[in-house]
mmCIF file of C-alpha atoms and ligand atoms in Angstrom:
data_model
loop_
_atom_site.group_PDB
_atom_site.id
_atom_site.type_symbol
_atom_site.label_atom_id
_atom_site.label_comp_id
_atom_site.label_asym_id
_atom_site.label_seq_id
_atom_site.Cartn_x
_atom_site.Cartn_y
_atom_site.Cartn_z
ATOM 1 C CA MET A 1018 25.618 0.702 -93.456
ATOM 2 C CA PHE A 1019 26.688 -2.296 -90.712
ATOM 3 C CA LYS A 1020 23.988 -2.930 -88.902
ATOM 4 C CA ARG A 1021 24.811 -4.528 -85.072
ATOM 5 C CA ASN A 1022 22.392 -6.920 -83.422
ATOM 6 C CA LYS A 1023 22.892 -5.694 -79.873
ATOM 7 C CA ASN A 1024 22.789 -9.458 -78.799
ATOM 8 C CA GLU A 1025 25.719 -10.461 -80.866
ATOM 9 C CA LYS A 1026 29.181 -10.251 -80.039
ATOM 10 C CA PHE A 1027 32.127 -10.105 -82.506
ATOM 11 C CA VAL A 1028 35.691 -11.633 -81.596
ATOM 12 C CA PHE A 1029 38.822 -10.580 -83.837
ATOM 13 C CA ASN A 1030 40.128 -13.730 -85.592
ATOM 14 C CA ALA A 1031 43.758 -13.285 -86.016
ATOM 15 C CA GLN A 1032 44.021 -16.386 -88.551
ATOM 16 C CA THR A 1033 41.359 -14.932 -90.780
ATOM 17 C CA LEU A 1034 42.261 -11.672 -89.846
ATOM 18 C CA LYS A 1035 38.052 -11.188 -89.566
ATOM 19 C CA TYR A 1036 35.757 -10.148 -87.230
ATOM 20 C CA GLU A 1037 33.892 -12.901 -86.568
ATOM 21 C CA LYS A 1038 30.204 -13.608 -84.798
ATOM 22 C CA ALA A 1039 31.270 -14.897 -81.700
ATOM 23 C CA VAL A 1040 29.354 -18.448 -80.857
ATOM 24 C CA VAL A 1041 28.473 -18.464 -77.042
ATOM 25 C CA SER A 1042 27.166 -21.851 -75.999
ATOM 26 C CA PHE A 1043 24.192 -22.642 -74.698
ATOM 27 C CA GLY A 1044 26.316 -24.116 -71.242
ATOM 28 C CA SER A 1045 28.160 -20.996 -70.592
ATOM 29 C CA ARG A 1046 25.251 -18.758 -71.168
ATOM 30 C CA LEU A 1047 23.080 -20.856 -68.602
ATOM 31 C CA LEU A 1048 26.538 -20.512 -66.413
ATOM 32 C CA ARG A 1049 26.340 -17.240 -66.777
ATOM 33 C CA VAL A 1050 22.521 -16.778 -65.682
ATOM 34 C CA LEU A 1051 22.798 -18.875 -63.150
ATOM 35 C CA GLY A 1052 25.756 -16.662 -61.466
ATOM 36 C CA PHE A 1053 23.843 -14.100 -61.779
ATOM 37 C CA VAL A 1054 20.971 -15.353 -59.997
ATOM 38 C CA ILE A 1055 22.914 -17.051 -57.079
ATOM 39 C CA ALA A 1056 25.006 -13.633 -56.774
ATOM 40 C CA SER A 1057 21.703 -12.280 -56.257
ATOM 41 C CA LEU A 1058 20.330 -14.383 -54.242
ATOM 42 C CA VAL A 1059 23.522 -14.004 -51.707
ATOM 43 C CA PHE A 1060 23.252 -10.259 -51.765
ATOM 44 C CA SER A 1061 19.405 -10.622 -50.816
ATOM 45 C CA LEU A 1062 19.942 -12.881 -47.766
ATOM 46 C CA ILE A 1063 22.855 -10.879 -46.835
ATOM 47 C CA ILE A 1064 20.750 -7.630 -46.757
ATOM 48 C CA SER A 1065 17.885 -9.385 -45.376
ATOM 49 C CA SER A 1066 19.556 -10.935 -42.508
ATOM 50 C CA ILE A 1067 21.114 -7.235 -41.588
ATOM 51 C CA ALA A 1068 17.512 -5.580 -41.782
ATOM 52 C CA TYR A 1069 16.772 -8.758 -39.384
ATOM 53 C CA MET A 1070 19.156 -7.777 -37.132
ATOM 54 C CA PHE A 1071 17.946 -4.157 -36.909
ATOM 55 C CA ILE A 1072 14.009 -3.929 -38.341
ATOM 56 C CA ASP A 1073 11.324 -5.574 -36.872
ATOM 57 C CA SER A 1074 8.803 -7.676 -38.846
ATOM 58 C CA PRO A 1075 5.258 -6.377 -38.457
ATOM 59 C CA LYS A 1076 4.586 -9.600 -36.486
ATOM 60 C CA GLU A 1077 7.555 -8.864 -33.983
ATOM 61 C CA ARG A 1078 6.184 -5.441 -33.816
ATOM 62 C CA ILE A 1079 2.928 -6.685 -32.743
ATOM 63 C CA LEU A 1080 4.426 -9.080 -30.216
ATOM 64 C CA ARG A 1081 6.643 -6.507 -28.991
ATOM 65 C CA SER A 1082 3.890 -3.948 -27.677
ATOM 66 C CA GLU A 1083 1.633 -6.816 -26.869
ATOM 67 C CA LEU A 1084 4.857 -7.779 -24.317
ATOM 68 C CA ASN A 1085 5.139 -3.914 -23.183
ATOM 69 C CA GLY A 1086 1.322 -3.885 -22.558
ATOM 70 C CA LEU A 1087 1.890 -7.077 -20.185
ATOM 71 C CA LYS A 1088 4.660 -5.886 -18.262
ATOM 72 C CA GLN A 1089 2.801 -2.745 -17.796
ATOM 73 C CA GLN A 1090 -0.175 -4.728 -16.598
ATOM 74 C CA TYR A 1091 2.206 -6.601 -13.951
ATOM 75 C CA ASN A 1092 3.359 -3.239 -13.049
ATOM 76 C CA VAL A 1093 -0.473 -2.038 -11.972
ATOM 77 C CA LEU A 1094 -0.987 -5.679 -10.682
ATOM 78 C CA ASP A 1095 1.998 -4.956 -8.778
ATOM 79 C CA ASN A 1096 0.710 -1.860 -6.984
ATOM 80 C CA GLU A 1097 -2.778 -3.404 -6.490
ATOM 81 C CA VAL A 1098 -1.272 -5.930 -4.498
ATOM 82 C CA ASN A 1099 0.615 -4.097 -2.190
ATOM 83 C CA ARG A 1100 -1.986 -1.770 -1.675
ATOM 84 C CA LEU A 1101 -4.110 -4.425 -0.856
ATOM 85 C CA SER A 1102 -1.477 -6.057 1.254
ATOM 86 C CA ASP A 1103 -1.332 -2.914 3.081
ATOM 87 C CA VAL A 1104 -4.930 -2.634 4.055
ATOM 88 C CA LEU A 1105 -5.068 -6.259 5.008
ATOM 89 C CA GLU A 1106 -1.973 -5.670 7.546
ATOM 90 C CA GLY A 1107 -3.679 -2.595 9.193
ATOM 91 C CA LEU A 1108 -7.109 -4.771 9.563
ATOM 92 C CA HIS A 1109 -4.859 -7.666 10.733
ATOM 93 C CA TYR A 1110 -2.991 -5.265 13.256
ATOM 94 C CA ARG A 1111 -6.339 -3.688 14.539
ATOM 95 C CA ASP A 1112 -7.899 -6.727 15.004
ATOM 96 C CA ASN A 1113 -4.584 -8.426 16.725
ATOM 97 C CA SER A 1114 -3.885 -5.359 18.890
ATOM 98 C CA ILE A 1115 -7.482 -4.187 20.081
ATOM 99 C CA TYR A 1116 -10.413 -6.662 19.058
ATOM 100 C CA ARG A 1117 -8.755 -9.947 19.892
ATOM 101 C CA VAL A 1118 -7.206 -7.955 23.487
ATOM 102 C CA ILE A 1119 -10.133 -6.529 24.392
ATOM 103 C CA PHE A 1120 -12.168 -9.512 24.464
ATOM 104 C CA GLU A 1121 -9.169 -11.799 25.701
ATOM 105 C CA SER A 1122 -8.645 -14.039 22.676
ATOM 106 C CA GLU A 1123 -5.087 -15.130 22.109
ATOM 107 C CA PRO A 1124 -3.630 -12.678 18.867
ATOM 108 C CA ILE A 1125 -2.849 -14.580 15.906
ATOM 109 C CA SER A 1126 1.050 -15.537 15.971
ATOM 110 C CA ASN A 1127 3.591 -13.509 13.398
ATOM 111 C CA ASP A 1128 4.510 -17.036 12.026
ATOM 112 C CA GLU A 1129 1.115 -18.196 11.593
ATOM 113 C CA TRP A 1130 0.226 -15.059 9.833
ATOM 114 C CA GLN A 1131 3.407 -14.511 7.869
ATOM 115 C CA ALA A 1132 3.812 -18.121 6.658
ATOM 116 C CA GLY A 1133 3.736 -19.015 2.952
ATOM 117 C CA SER A 1134 2.104 -22.120 1.358
ATOM 118 C CA GLY A 1135 5.174 -24.115 1.234
ATOM 119 C CA GLY A 1136 5.349 -27.611 -0.186
ATOM 120 C CA ILE A 1137 5.263 -28.499 -3.668
ATOM 121 C CA ASN A 1138 6.300 -25.881 -6.037
ATOM 122 C CA LYS A 1139 3.106 -24.873 -7.827
ATOM 123 C CA TYR A 1140 4.844 -21.996 -9.693
ATOM 124 C CA LYS A 1141 6.681 -24.532 -12.003
ATOM 125 C CA ASN A 1142 4.335 -23.728 -14.872
ATOM 126 C CA LEU A 1143 5.409 -20.192 -14.444
ATOM 127 C CA GLU A 1144 9.130 -20.726 -15.042
ATOM 128 C CA LYS A 1145 9.730 -21.008 -18.761
ATOM 129 C CA TYR A 1146 9.129 -17.501 -19.610
ATOM 130 C CA ASP A 1147 11.344 -14.144 -19.518
ATOM 131 C CA ASN A 1148 9.487 -12.671 -17.187
ATOM 132 C CA SER A 1149 8.857 -15.880 -14.774
ATOM 133 C CA GLU A 1150 10.385 -13.736 -11.962
ATOM 134 C CA LEU A 1151 8.048 -11.248 -11.710
ATOM 135 C CA MET A 1152 4.988 -13.639 -12.789
ATOM 136 C CA ILE A 1153 6.238 -16.342 -9.690
ATOM 137 C CA ASP A 1154 6.787 -13.155 -7.182
ATOM 138 C CA ILE A 1155 3.137 -11.673 -8.125
ATOM 139 C CA SER A 1156 1.426 -14.936 -7.864
ATOM 140 C CA LYS A 1157 2.991 -16.067 -4.656
ATOM 141 C CA ARG A 1158 2.111 -12.626 -3.092
ATOM 142 C CA VAL A 1159 -1.515 -12.996 -4.216
ATOM 143 C CA ASP A 1160 -1.442 -16.442 -2.896
ATOM 144 C CA LYS A 1161 -0.470 -14.792 0.626
ATOM 145 C CA LEU A 1162 -2.977 -12.665 0.610
ATOM 146 C CA LYS A 1163 -5.657 -15.077 -0.147
ATOM 147 C CA LYS A 1164 -4.355 -16.909 2.938
ATOM 148 C CA GLN A 1165 -4.001 -14.144 4.800
ATOM 149 C CA MET A 1166 -7.978 -13.014 4.154
ATOM 150 C CA THR A 1167 -9.044 -16.601 4.908
ATOM 151 C CA ILE A 1168 -7.031 -16.034 8.574
ATOM 152 C CA GLN A 1169 -8.360 -12.732 9.284
ATOM 153 C CA SER A 1170 -11.832 -13.794 8.151
ATOM 154 C CA ALA A 1171 -11.815 -16.477 10.632
ATOM 155 C CA SER A 1172 -10.592 -14.563 13.855
ATOM 156 C CA TYR A 1173 -13.270 -11.811 12.907
ATOM 157 C CA ASP A 1174 -15.826 -14.953 13.014
ATOM 158 C CA ASN A 1175 -14.138 -15.761 16.457
ATOM 159 C CA ILE A 1176 -14.367 -12.228 17.124
ATOM 160 C CA THR A 1177 -17.937 -11.901 16.730
ATOM 161 C CA GLU A 1178 -18.831 -15.277 18.684
ATOM 162 C CA LEU A 1179 -16.696 -13.199 21.821
ATOM 163 C CA VAL A 1180 -18.713 -10.178 21.207
ATOM 164 C CA LYS A 1181 -22.360 -11.864 21.732
ATOM 165 C CA GLY A 1182 -23.131 -11.016 25.399
ATOM 166 C CA LYS A 1183 -20.900 -8.274 26.127
ATOM 167 C CA GLU A 1184 -22.722 -5.445 24.866
ATOM 168 C CA GLN A 1185 -22.304 -3.832 28.120
ATOM 169 C CA MET A 1186 -18.808 -4.286 27.506
ATOM 170 C CA LEU A 1187 -18.646 -2.833 24.337
ATOM 171 C CA ALA A 1188 -20.679 0.018 25.220
ATOM 172 C CA SER A 1189 -18.239 0.859 27.970
ATOM 173 C CA ILE A 1190 -14.822 0.876 26.128
ATOM 174 C CA PRO A 1191 -13.766 4.124 25.117
ATOM 175 C CA SER A 1192 -14.009 3.673 21.365
ATOM 176 C CA ILE A 1193 -14.849 7.193 19.461
ATOM 177 C CA GLN A 1194 -12.794 10.694 19.518
ATOM 178 C CA PRO A 1195 -13.438 12.881 22.316
ATOM 179 C CA VAL A 1196 -14.112 16.093 19.881
ATOM 180 C CA SER A 1197 -15.772 16.262 16.472
ATOM 181 C CA ASN A 1198 -12.696 15.264 14.226
ATOM 182 C CA LYS A 1199 -14.398 14.364 11.112
ATOM 183 C CA ASP A 1200 -11.983 15.590 8.588
ATOM 184 C CA LEU A 1201 -9.157 14.492 10.883
ATOM 185 C CA GLU A 1202 -7.479 17.638 11.213
ATOM 186 C CA ARG A 1203 -7.516 17.919 14.756
ATOM 187 C CA ILE A 1204 -5.333 15.530 15.784
ATOM 188 C CA ALA A 1205 -2.006 17.661 16.674
ATOM 189 C CA SER A 1206 0.124 14.929 18.231
ATOM 190 C CA GLY A 1207 0.227 11.530 19.108
ATOM 191 C CA PHE A 1208 1.113 9.020 22.012
ATOM 192 C CA GLY A 1209 5.096 8.290 22.606
ATOM 193 C CA VAL A 1210 7.957 10.191 23.335
ATOM 194 C CA ARG A 1211 7.712 13.999 21.855
ATOM 195 C CA ILE A 1212 9.441 17.318 22.409
ATOM 196 C CA ASP A 1213 8.120 18.872 25.812
ATOM 197 C CA PRO A 1214 6.343 22.070 24.525
ATOM 198 C CA VAL A 1215 7.773 24.105 27.460
ATOM 199 C CA TYR A 1216 10.983 22.398 28.287
ATOM 200 C CA LYS A 1217 11.644 21.661 24.789
ATOM 201 C CA VAL A 1218 13.259 18.426 25.685
ATOM 202 C CA PRO A 1219 12.097 14.420 24.729
ATOM 203 C CA LYS A 1220 9.235 13.548 27.279
ATOM 204 C CA PHE A 1221 7.107 10.541 27.148
ATOM 205 C CA HIS A 1222 3.317 12.026 26.087
ATOM 206 C CA ALA A 1223 0.678 9.789 27.546
ATOM 207 C CA GLY A 1224 -2.348 10.673 25.348
ATOM 208 C CA LEU A 1225 -2.926 12.552 22.217
ATOM 209 C CA ASP A 1226 -3.804 15.900 21.763
ATOM 210 C CA PHE A 1227 -6.706 17.836 19.862
ATOM 211 C CA THR A 1228 -6.686 21.120 18.668
ATOM 212 C CA ALA A 1229 -9.712 22.829 18.923
ATOM 213 C CA PRO A 1230 -11.162 26.106 19.245
ATOM 214 C CA THR A 1231 -12.023 27.207 23.097
ATOM 215 C CA GLY A 1232 -15.331 26.332 24.301
ATOM 216 C CA THR A 1233 -15.316 23.548 21.478
ATOM 217 C CA GLU A 1234 -17.711 20.419 23.359
ATOM 218 C CA ILE A 1235 -15.834 17.465 24.435
ATOM 219 C CA TYR A 1236 -17.530 13.841 24.673
ATOM 220 C CA ALA A 1237 -17.387 10.900 26.744
ATOM 221 C CA THR A 1238 -15.817 8.050 24.741
ATOM 222 C CA GLY A 1239 -17.429 5.405 26.577
ATOM 223 C CA ASP A 1240 -20.010 4.811 28.980
ATOM 224 C CA GLY A 1241 -19.173 4.969 32.489
ATOM 225 C CA VAL A 1242 -19.149 6.817 36.012
ATOM 226 C CA VAL A 1243 -17.162 10.348 36.186
ATOM 227 C CA GLU A 1244 -14.370 9.333 38.842
ATOM 228 C CA LEU A 1245 -12.810 12.914 38.995
ATOM 229 C CA VAL A 1246 -13.670 16.362 38.278
ATOM 230 C CA GLU A 1247 -11.112 18.869 39.721
ATOM 231 C CA PHE A 1248 -8.163 21.018 38.758
ATOM 232 C CA ASN A 1249 -4.681 19.477 38.586
ATOM 233 C CA TYR A 1250 -1.572 21.175 39.423
ATOM 234 C CA GLY A 1251 0.574 18.811 37.671
ATOM 235 C CA GLY A 1252 -0.071 20.356 34.326
ATOM 236 C CA TYR A 1253 -3.573 18.921 33.308
ATOM 237 C CA GLY A 1254 -5.242 22.195 34.473
ATOM 238 C CA ASN A 1255 -9.007 21.601 34.625
ATOM 239 C CA GLN A 1256 -9.447 17.865 34.163
ATOM 240 C CA VAL A 1257 -11.995 15.183 34.398
ATOM 241 C CA ILE A 1258 -11.357 11.443 34.409
ATOM 242 C CA ILE A 1259 -14.066 9.031 33.766
ATOM 243 C CA ASN A 1260 -14.168 5.053 34.909
ATOM 244 C CA HIS A 1261 -15.751 2.938 32.346
ATOM 245 C CA GLY A 1262 -14.936 -0.047 34.330
ATOM 246 C CA TYR A 1263 -13.205 -3.563 32.743
ATOM 247 C CA GLY A 1264 -10.063 -1.927 33.679
ATOM 248 C CA TYR A 1265 -10.395 1.281 31.312
ATOM 249 C CA LYS A 1266 -10.770 4.838 32.332
ATOM 250 C CA THR A 1267 -10.215 8.349 30.286
ATOM 251 C CA ARG A 1268 -8.826 11.745 30.876
ATOM 252 C CA TYR A 1269 -9.615 14.963 29.225
ATOM 253 C CA GLY A 1270 -7.323 17.784 30.346
ATOM 254 C CA HIS A 1271 -6.796 21.413 29.975
ATOM 255 C CA MET A 1272 -10.519 22.095 29.935
ATOM 256 C CA SER A 1273 -12.054 25.816 29.687
ATOM 257 C CA ARG A 1274 -15.195 24.595 31.805
ATOM 258 C CA PHE A 1275 -16.926 21.469 32.919
ATOM 259 C CA ALA A 1276 -19.971 20.057 31.992
ATOM 260 C CA VAL A 1277 -20.129 17.174 34.602
ATOM 261 C CA ARG A 1278 -19.948 16.293 37.994
ATOM 262 C CA ARG A 1279 -18.032 13.694 40.399
ATOM 263 C CA GLY A 1280 -20.196 10.346 40.645
ATOM 264 C CA GLN A 1281 -22.554 11.029 37.454
ATOM 265 C CA LYS A 1282 -23.085 8.383 35.622
ATOM 266 C CA ILE A 1283 -22.351 9.026 31.984
ATOM 267 C CA LYS A 1284 -22.768 7.640 28.395
ATOM 268 C CA ARG A 1285 -20.558 7.369 25.266
ATOM 269 C CA GLY A 1286 -21.190 10.937 23.161
ATOM 270 C CA GLU A 1287 -22.207 12.703 26.511
ATOM 271 C CA LYS A 1288 -20.790 16.017 26.828
ATOM 272 C CA VAL A 1289 -18.186 16.102 29.667
ATOM 273 C CA GLY A 1290 -16.778 19.764 29.313
ATOM 274 C CA PHE A 1291 -15.593 22.253 27.058
ATOM 275 C CA VAL A 1292 -11.918 22.286 25.266
ATOM 276 C CA GLY A 1293 -9.784 24.851 26.878
ATOM 277 C CA SER A 1294 -5.974 25.944 27.869
ATOM 278 C CA THR A 1295 -5.614 25.452 31.614
ATOM 279 C CA GLY A 1296 -2.897 24.233 33.487
ATOM 280 C CA LYS A 1297 0.567 23.557 31.209
ATOM 281 C CA SER A 1298 -1.052 24.037 27.963
ATOM 282 C CA THR A 1299 0.469 26.015 24.850
ATOM 283 C CA GLY A 1300 -2.777 26.809 23.623
ATOM 284 C CA PRO A 1301 -6.505 25.556 23.559
ATOM 285 C CA HIS A 1302 -6.564 21.986 23.027
ATOM 286 C CA LEU A 1303 -7.622 18.806 24.619
ATOM 287 C CA HIS A 1304 -5.156 16.252 26.014
ATOM 288 C CA TYR A 1305 -6.905 12.654 25.997
ATOM 289 C CA GLU A 1306 -5.870 9.700 27.563
ATOM 290 C CA VAL A 1307 -7.008 5.984 27.457
ATOM 291 C CA LEU A 1308 -5.839 3.970 30.840
ATOM 292 C CA LYS A 1309 -5.755 0.337 31.121
ATOM 293 C CA ASP A 1310 -5.000 -0.982 34.507
ATOM 294 C CA GLU A 1311 -3.722 2.648 35.222
ATOM 295 C CA ASN A 1312 -1.497 2.548 32.245
ATOM 296 C CA ALA A 1313 -1.362 5.109 29.191
ATOM 297 C CA ILE A 1314 -2.413 3.198 26.376
ATOM 298 C CA ASN A 1315 -2.382 4.660 22.616
ATOM 299 C CA PRO A 1316 -5.928 5.951 22.280
ATOM 300 C CA ILE A 1317 -5.637 6.174 18.497
ATOM 301 C CA TYR A 1318 -6.428 1.796 18.146
ATOM 302 C CA PHE A 1319 -9.633 2.580 20.392
ATOM 303 C CA PHE A 1320 -11.187 4.507 17.947
ATOM 304 C CA TYR A 1321 -12.694 1.953 15.876
ATOM 305 C CA ASN A 1322 -16.554 2.808 16.306
ATOM 306 C CA ASP A 1323 -16.157 5.995 14.308
ATOM 307 C CA LEU A 1324 -13.421 5.312 11.840
ATOM 308 C CA ASN A 1325 -13.353 3.110 8.655
ATOM 309 C CA ASP A 1326 -10.004 1.598 7.538
ATOM 310 C CA ALA A 1327 -8.676 4.521 5.475
ATOM 311 C CA MET A 1328 -9.259 6.753 8.154
ATOM 312 C CA PHE A 1329 -7.393 5.109 10.871
ATOM 313 C CA ALA A 1330 -4.665 4.771 8.153
ATOM 314 C CA LYS A 1331 -4.653 8.733 7.946
ATOM 315 C CA ILE A 1332 -4.592 8.636 11.915
ATOM 316 C CA ILE A 1333 -1.869 6.624 12.229
ATOM 317 C CA GLU A 1334 -0.141 8.894 9.734
ATOM 318 C CA ARG A 1335 -0.815 11.914 11.397
ATOM 319 C CA THR A 1336 0.065 10.963 14.965
ATOM 320 C CA LYS A 1337 3.491 9.194 13.851
ATOM 321 C CA ASN A 1338 5.311 13.104 13.796
ATOM 322 C CA ALA A 1339 7.431 13.377 16.348
ATOM 323 C CA GLY A 1340 7.341 17.146 16.817
ATOM 324 C CA GLN A 1341 6.011 19.235 19.509
ATOM 325 C CA THR A 1342 3.087 18.325 21.702
ATOM 326 C CA LEU A 1343 0.845 20.901 23.139
ATOM 327 C CA ASP A 1344 0.750 19.227 26.539
HETATM 328 ZN ZN1 ZN B 657 -1.241 16.172 25.441
#
């Protein structure tokens, strides 16, 4: 039997007419092995570079999820900065248009309030990242907030100084709501041009309307003297006007009944009368005005004694709507 070793190769020799064992040199064997190794190396290189392009390594996956986490974190920060900025704007507005005006101190100029930090570029170290724009933007806004907080806090110190010795003035300025209104649902319409409920045309509404059932108690919003108790034929119906001094007066219209008489001294929070629908009115409500030097001004900015900043923001929102008044 002819048994052949698997590793041996036989070639036909035309001269000897025999099959002879092929002699494979070490060199060509090495070449063959090397060829195989190189081919597989090249092949695996191609495969892994394709894989590299389309499949993340575990390390990349971790980095990518960290990056996503950071981006989300930045978005949260971004919203937080916006919220703080709104709150601060509200405080600033109230300070500038009420406190500083009442105590006759120059309002903070808008230029001063809006100014950035300027000067050297302090955000240079943030410039080299993929998300540089986002990071620089937030950093800038946080810096601006910090600066505005400093300005605001200095302004409050200033106001605190001015308030000293002005207790009488503070007690007199109308600064509470004229009806009990804890949930703020009673303010039906605001100050400004609104639709007249009877003539259905735009008309200037000089006060705030509080809806409340007939007979609801109405309170004086600051210390003063009752200047007028009358039935007004111009539309206010049963009305009371209180003179608070310092140029301030308040008007309470459409009452069902009075609780004061002319010339009477009154303290903030004392009863003036009761809600009704007398005069030009489409339903029981109180029409309330604040007058400074005989000009009607928006009463909402004066509710600083019984409104925190969140409530103040809510009341501004509620009175913004330009719908119909109750007159
Ligand atoms: Zn009204």
